[in-house]
mmCIF file of C-alpha atoms in Angstrom:
data_model
loop_
_atom_site.group_PDB
_atom_site.id
_atom_site.type_symbol
_atom_site.label_atom_id
_atom_site.label_comp_id
_atom_site.label_asym_id
_atom_site.label_seq_id
_atom_site.Cartn_x
_atom_site.Cartn_y
_atom_site.Cartn_z
ATOM 1 C CA MET A 12 110.401 30.303 95.200
ATOM 2 C CA LYS A 13 107.660 28.398 93.613
ATOM 3 C CA ASN A 14 109.342 26.211 91.258
ATOM 4 C CA LEU A 15 112.924 25.973 93.111
ATOM 5 C CA ILE A 16 114.814 22.748 92.681
ATOM 6 C CA THR A 17 116.951 21.381 95.623
ATOM 7 C CA ILE A 18 119.929 19.185 94.522
ATOM 8 C CA GLY A 19 121.721 17.040 96.922
ATOM 9 C CA LEU A 20 125.696 16.348 96.057
ATOM 10 C CA PRO A 21 128.266 14.474 98.147
ATOM 11 C CA SER A 22 130.187 16.805 100.533
ATOM 12 C CA LYS A 23 133.856 15.817 99.927
ATOM 13 C CA GLY A 24 136.309 13.695 98.124
ATOM 14 C CA ARG A 25 136.197 12.332 94.580
ATOM 15 C CA LEU A 26 132.232 11.812 94.210
ATOM 16 C CA LYS A 27 131.805 15.541 95.152
ATOM 17 C CA ASP A 28 134.446 16.405 92.306
ATOM 18 C CA ARG A 29 132.924 14.045 89.686
ATOM 19 C CA SER A 30 129.359 15.072 90.641
ATOM 20 C CA ILE A 31 130.280 18.891 90.021
ATOM 21 C CA SER A 32 131.946 17.734 86.793
ATOM 22 C CA PHE A 33 128.685 15.831 85.683
ATOM 23 C CA PHE A 34 126.671 19.372 85.804
ATOM 24 C CA GLY A 35 129.509 21.150 84.309
ATOM 25 C CA LYS A 36 129.990 19.117 81.160
ATOM 26 C CA ARG A 37 126.152 19.864 80.569
ATOM 27 C CA GLY A 38 126.822 23.572 81.001
ATOM 28 C CA LEU A 39 125.635 23.937 84.390
ATOM 29 C CA GLN A 40 128.489 25.553 86.512
ATOM 30 C CA ILE A 41 127.970 24.921 90.122
ATOM 31 C CA LEU A 42 129.256 27.709 92.348
ATOM 32 C CA GLN A 43 130.191 27.292 96.095
ATOM 33 C CA ASN A 44 131.043 29.635 98.653
ATOM 34 C CA LYS A 45 134.787 29.089 99.505
ATOM 35 C CA LYS A 46 134.161 29.550 103.274
ATOM 36 C CA GLU A 47 135.052 26.405 105.407
ATOM 37 C CA ARG A 48 132.042 24.360 106.313
ATOM 38 C CA ASN A 49 129.918 26.109 103.806
ATOM 39 C CA TYR A 50 127.253 23.424 102.812
ATOM 40 C CA PHE A 51 125.255 25.549 100.033
ATOM 41 C CA GLY A 52 125.710 26.324 96.228
ATOM 42 C CA THR A 53 124.226 27.334 93.431
ATOM 43 C CA ILE A 54 124.176 27.191 89.764
ATOM 44 C CA LYS A 55 125.352 30.033 87.634
ATOM 45 C CA ASN A 56 122.384 31.699 85.924
ATOM 46 C CA LYS A 57 119.803 29.325 87.409
ATOM 47 C CA PRO A 58 118.585 30.996 90.593
ATOM 48 C CA HIS A 59 115.746 28.568 90.852
ATOM 49 C CA ILE A 60 118.162 25.742 91.565
ATOM 50 C CA LYS A 61 119.653 25.193 95.102
ATOM 51 C CA ILE A 62 122.665 22.938 95.692
ATOM 52 C CA ILE A 63 123.202 21.405 99.184
ATOM 53 C CA PHE A 64 126.222 19.434 99.928
ATOM 54 C CA LEU A 65 125.592 16.469 102.277
ATOM 55 C CA HIS A 66 126.903 13.023 103.177
ATOM 56 C CA ALA A 67 126.023 10.597 100.540
ATOM 57 C CA LYS A 68 124.029 8.464 102.813
ATOM 58 C CA GLU A 69 121.775 11.554 104.002
ATOM 59 C CA ILE A 70 121.357 12.425 100.366
ATOM 60 C CA ILE A 71 119.188 9.016 100.262
ATOM 61 C CA GLN A 72 117.313 10.148 103.360
ATOM 62 C CA ARG A 73 116.366 13.358 102.003
ATOM 63 C CA LEU A 74 115.432 12.222 98.660
ATOM 64 C CA GLY A 75 113.012 9.700 100.660
ATOM 65 C CA ASP A 76 111.430 12.247 102.885
ATOM 66 C CA GLY A 77 111.378 14.874 99.995
ATOM 67 C CA THR A 78 113.659 17.292 101.073
ATOM 68 C CA LEU A 79 115.708 16.928 98.148
ATOM 69 C CA ASP A 80 114.275 16.779 94.551
ATOM 70 C CA ILE A 81 117.384 15.362 92.940
ATOM 71 C CA GLY A 82 120.663 13.799 94.395
ATOM 72 C CA ILE A 83 123.847 12.113 93.247
ATOM 73 C CA SER A 84 124.929 9.181 95.585
ATOM 74 C CA GLY A 85 125.584 5.420 95.692
ATOM 75 C CA LEU A 86 123.371 2.533 94.483
ATOM 76 C CA ASP A 87 124.903 0.610 97.554
ATOM 77 C CA LEU A 88 123.484 3.193 99.829
ATOM 78 C CA LEU A 89 120.105 2.997 98.009
ATOM 79 C CA ASN A 90 120.230 -0.627 98.278
ATOM 80 C CA GLU A 91 121.166 -0.924 102.001
ATOM 81 C CA SER A 92 118.129 1.644 103.030
ATOM 82 C CA ASP A 93 114.786 0.773 104.070
ATOM 83 C CA LYS A 94 112.486 -0.953 101.531
ATOM 84 C CA ASN A 95 109.614 1.802 102.184
ATOM 85 C CA LEU A 96 112.357 4.445 101.665
ATOM 86 C CA ARG A 97 113.404 3.013 98.239
ATOM 87 C CA ARG A 98 109.941 3.188 96.955
ATOM 88 C CA LYS A 99 110.074 6.975 97.024
ATOM 89 C CA ILE A 100 113.120 7.152 94.897
ATOM 90 C CA ASN A 101 113.726 6.771 91.007
ATOM 91 C CA ILE A 102 116.995 5.774 89.731
ATOM 92 C CA LYS A 103 117.253 8.265 86.638
ATOM 93 C CA ARG A 104 120.689 7.261 85.281
ATOM 94 C CA LYS A 105 123.634 5.310 86.326
ATOM 95 C CA LEU A 106 127.046 7.364 86.192
ATOM 96 C CA GLU A 107 130.513 6.455 84.983
ATOM 97 C CA PHE A 108 131.899 7.169 88.348
ATOM 98 C CA GLY A 109 132.013 5.881 91.865
ATOM 99 C CA ASN A 110 132.364 2.254 91.047
ATOM 100 C CA ALA A 111 132.997 -0.045 93.572
ATOM 101 C CA ASN A 112 132.051 -3.603 94.934
ATOM 102 C CA LEU A 113 130.610 -4.477 97.980
ATOM 103 C CA VAL A 114 132.349 -7.854 99.186
ATOM 104 C CA ILE A 115 132.822 -10.347 101.793
ATOM 105 C CA ALA A 116 136.449 -10.748 103.032
ATOM 106 C CA VAL A 117 138.308 -13.101 105.323
ATOM 107 C CA PRO A 118 141.774 -13.068 106.900
ATOM 108 C CA ASP A 119 144.402 -14.253 104.724
ATOM 109 C CA ALA A 120 145.347 -16.768 107.599
ATOM 110 C CA TRP A 121 141.945 -18.477 106.742
ATOM 111 C CA ILE A 122 143.802 -20.356 103.848
ATOM 112 C CA ASP A 123 140.782 -23.151 103.903
ATOM 113 C CA VAL A 124 138.164 -20.720 103.354
ATOM 114 C CA GLN A 125 137.939 -19.791 99.683
ATOM 115 C CA THR A 126 133.989 -19.615 99.055
ATOM 116 C CA ILE A 127 130.690 -19.088 100.789
ATOM 117 C CA ALA A 128 130.383 -22.894 101.222
ATOM 118 C CA ASP A 129 133.595 -22.899 103.243
ATOM 119 C CA LEU A 130 132.263 -19.974 105.297
ATOM 120 C CA GLU A 131 129.133 -21.764 106.247
ATOM 121 C CA GLU A 132 131.186 -24.776 107.206
ATOM 122 C CA ILE A 133 133.481 -22.805 109.595
ATOM 123 C CA SER A 134 130.499 -20.846 110.924
ATOM 124 C CA PHE A 135 129.092 -24.486 112.230
ATOM 125 C CA ASP A 136 132.601 -25.116 113.618
ATOM 126 C CA ILE A 137 132.640 -22.072 115.583
ATOM 127 C CA ARG A 138 129.365 -22.689 116.843
ATOM 128 C CA ALA A 139 130.092 -26.167 117.866
ATOM 129 C CA LYS A 140 133.477 -25.308 119.527
ATOM 130 C CA LYS A 141 132.977 -21.948 121.105
ATOM 131 C CA ASN A 142 129.182 -21.798 121.297
ATOM 132 C CA LYS A 143 129.224 -18.575 119.465
ATOM 133 C CA ARG A 144 128.056 -17.367 115.901
ATOM 134 C CA LEU A 145 130.312 -16.066 113.464
ATOM 135 C CA ARG A 146 130.831 -12.399 113.724
ATOM 136 C CA VAL A 147 130.518 -10.295 110.512
ATOM 137 C CA ALA A 148 131.395 -6.857 110.996
ATOM 138 C CA THR A 149 129.733 -4.423 108.460
ATOM 139 C CA LYS A 150 128.364 -0.883 107.660
ATOM 140 C CA TYR A 151 125.742 -2.667 105.250
ATOM 141 C CA PRO A 152 123.822 -5.096 107.536
ATOM 142 C CA ASN A 153 120.642 -5.213 105.285
ATOM 143 C CA LEU A 154 122.579 -6.271 102.014
ATOM 144 C CA THR A 155 124.893 -8.609 103.900
ATOM 145 C CA ASN A 156 121.912 -10.437 105.875
ATOM 146 C CA ASP A 157 120.102 -10.676 102.484
ATOM 147 C CA PHE A 158 123.116 -11.973 100.735
ATOM 148 C CA LEU A 159 124.065 -14.482 103.246
ATOM 149 C CA ILE A 160 120.709 -15.811 103.838
ATOM 150 C CA SER A 161 120.399 -16.167 100.236
ATOM 151 C CA LYS A 162 123.576 -18.284 100.116
ATOM 152 C CA GLY A 163 122.277 -20.616 102.904
ATOM 153 C CA VAL A 164 124.646 -19.023 105.686
ATOM 154 C CA THR A 165 122.699 -19.052 109.046
ATOM 155 C CA GLN A 166 125.504 -19.167 111.705
ATOM 156 C CA TYR A 167 126.409 -15.600 112.002
ATOM 157 C CA LYS A 168 125.789 -12.409 113.733
ATOM 158 C CA ILE A 169 126.164 -8.944 112.491
ATOM 159 C CA ILE A 170 128.436 -6.522 114.101
ATOM 160 C CA ARG A 171 127.771 -2.866 113.023
ATOM 161 C CA SER A 172 130.879 -1.206 112.255
ATOM 162 C CA LEU A 173 131.385 2.402 112.724
ATOM 163 C CA GLY A 174 134.429 3.008 110.708
ATOM 164 C CA ALA A 175 137.699 1.230 109.738
ATOM 165 C CA THR A 176 135.826 -2.064 109.389
ATOM 166 C CA GLU A 177 139.035 -3.794 107.966
ATOM 167 C CA THR A 178 140.559 -3.684 111.458
ATOM 168 C CA TYR A 179 137.654 -5.562 113.318
ATOM 169 C CA PRO A 180 138.792 -9.134 112.783
ATOM 170 C CA PHE A 181 142.421 -8.035 114.210
ATOM 171 C CA ILE A 182 141.199 -6.324 117.465
ATOM 172 C CA GLY A 183 138.958 -9.027 118.191
ATOM 173 C CA SER A 184 135.500 -7.549 117.294
ATOM 174 C CA SER A 185 134.684 -9.789 114.206
ATOM 175 C CA GLU A 186 135.890 -12.873 112.617
ATOM 176 C CA ILE A 187 135.152 -11.514 108.849
ATOM 177 C CA ILE A 188 133.757 -8.373 107.523
ATOM 178 C CA THR A 189 131.753 -6.885 104.401
ATOM 179 C CA ASP A 190 132.932 -3.902 102.997
ATOM 180 C CA ILE A 191 133.022 -1.635 99.804
ATOM 181 C CA THR A 192 136.205 -1.528 97.924
ATOM 182 C CA SER A 193 137.414 0.177 94.465
ATOM 183 C CA THR A 194 140.533 -1.734 93.914
ATOM 184 C CA GLY A 195 140.874 -4.318 96.767
ATOM 185 C CA LYS A 196 144.279 -2.624 98.143
ATOM 186 C CA THR A 197 143.031 -1.502 101.455
ATOM 187 C CA LEU A 198 141.648 -5.038 102.246
ATOM 188 C CA ALA A 199 144.760 -6.634 101.009
ATOM 189 C CA ASP A 200 147.167 -4.148 102.946
ATOM 190 C CA ASN A 201 145.083 -5.074 105.914
ATOM 191 C CA ASN A 202 145.624 -8.750 105.361
ATOM 192 C CA LEU A 203 142.230 -9.357 104.222
ATOM 193 C CA ARG A 204 141.077 -11.545 101.100
ATOM 194 C CA VAL A 205 137.802 -11.429 99.169
ATOM 195 C CA LEU A 206 135.956 -14.768 98.759
ATOM 196 C CA LYS A 207 135.993 -16.252 95.396
ATOM 197 C CA ASP A 208 131.943 -15.840 95.032
ATOM 198 C CA GLY A 209 131.906 -12.961 97.810
ATOM 199 C CA LEU A 210 130.517 -10.187 95.558
ATOM 200 C CA ILE A 211 127.564 -8.874 97.302
ATOM 201 C CA LEU A 212 126.880 -5.818 95.078
ATOM 202 C CA SER A 213 128.401 -3.815 92.200
ATOM 203 C CA SER A 214 127.785 -0.140 92.956
ATOM 204 C CA THR A 215 128.077 2.865 91.068
ATOM 205 C CA ALA A 216 127.131 6.547 91.462
ATOM 206 C CA CYS A 217 123.524 7.284 90.476
ATOM 207 C CA LEU A 218 121.468 10.184 89.642
ATOM 208 C CA PHE A 219 118.408 9.716 91.816
ATOM 209 C CA THR A 220 114.994 11.800 91.695
ATOM 210 C CA ALA A 221 112.168 11.827 94.420
ATOM 211 C CA LYS A 222 109.234 10.074 92.842
ATOM 212 C CA LYS A 223 106.702 12.414 94.138
ATOM 213 C CA LYS A 224 108.430 15.227 92.288
ATOM 214 C CA ALA A 225 108.636 13.685 88.996
ATOM 215 C CA ALA A 226 106.412 16.091 86.928
ATOM 216 C CA LYS A 227 108.246 19.214 88.158
ATOM 217 C CA LEU A 228 111.655 17.815 87.564
ATOM 218 C CA GLN A 229 111.299 16.479 83.952
ATOM 219 C CA PRO A 230 112.209 19.776 81.903
ATOM 220 C CA PHE A 231 115.340 20.166 84.107
ATOM 221 C CA LEU A 232 116.035 16.429 83.543
ATOM 222 C CA ASN A 233 115.770 16.814 79.904
ATOM 223 C CA SER A 234 118.616 19.277 80.026
ATOM 224 C CA LEU A 235 120.916 16.691 81.720
ATOM 225 C CA ARG A 236 120.901 14.513 78.691
#
């Protein structure tokens, strides 16, 4: 179909539900086959629009390569992406859901570490006493690196997390972590505490578009206002 518009939406959880609701409130009813593991949908009475349900991170990738025209995903995932990919994506609107903070958290037992300055001091202690760098577990290596460098922290090593980042300090895989959190409860439940000045990024769900599709998309985007 010549004027087909492809939209990527989160495939699970509250982000999926809120994304569907966002379109529904604008008179666009999303229909999805109820079969298990069905990743495709449509919008009622809009045969030129195709919905694909994807992992939020993949939505960013597919917007960047032009596979998707429009997508809903997190600002954190866009900012974590490669600079060249970010240049290919427009932020059309910040939405009123999916709010979360990317933060630096340390074990509760580190009572003398309250700020980034304290963290830098202890990183030098670890280097001097153990000849090792402070290990920081994270799923956000780019944002974490940029933040720590901007704060003058140098004696650290990034450990890429594959899941359950909050466990890393307690299984010997890292000393501290950076992680995304909505309420901080999961961190607190795992005996972790956010540094007083440890906010890296305030994120929210956003409506994104592929830059190279701007002209084609404008009439549809106007209907979302």
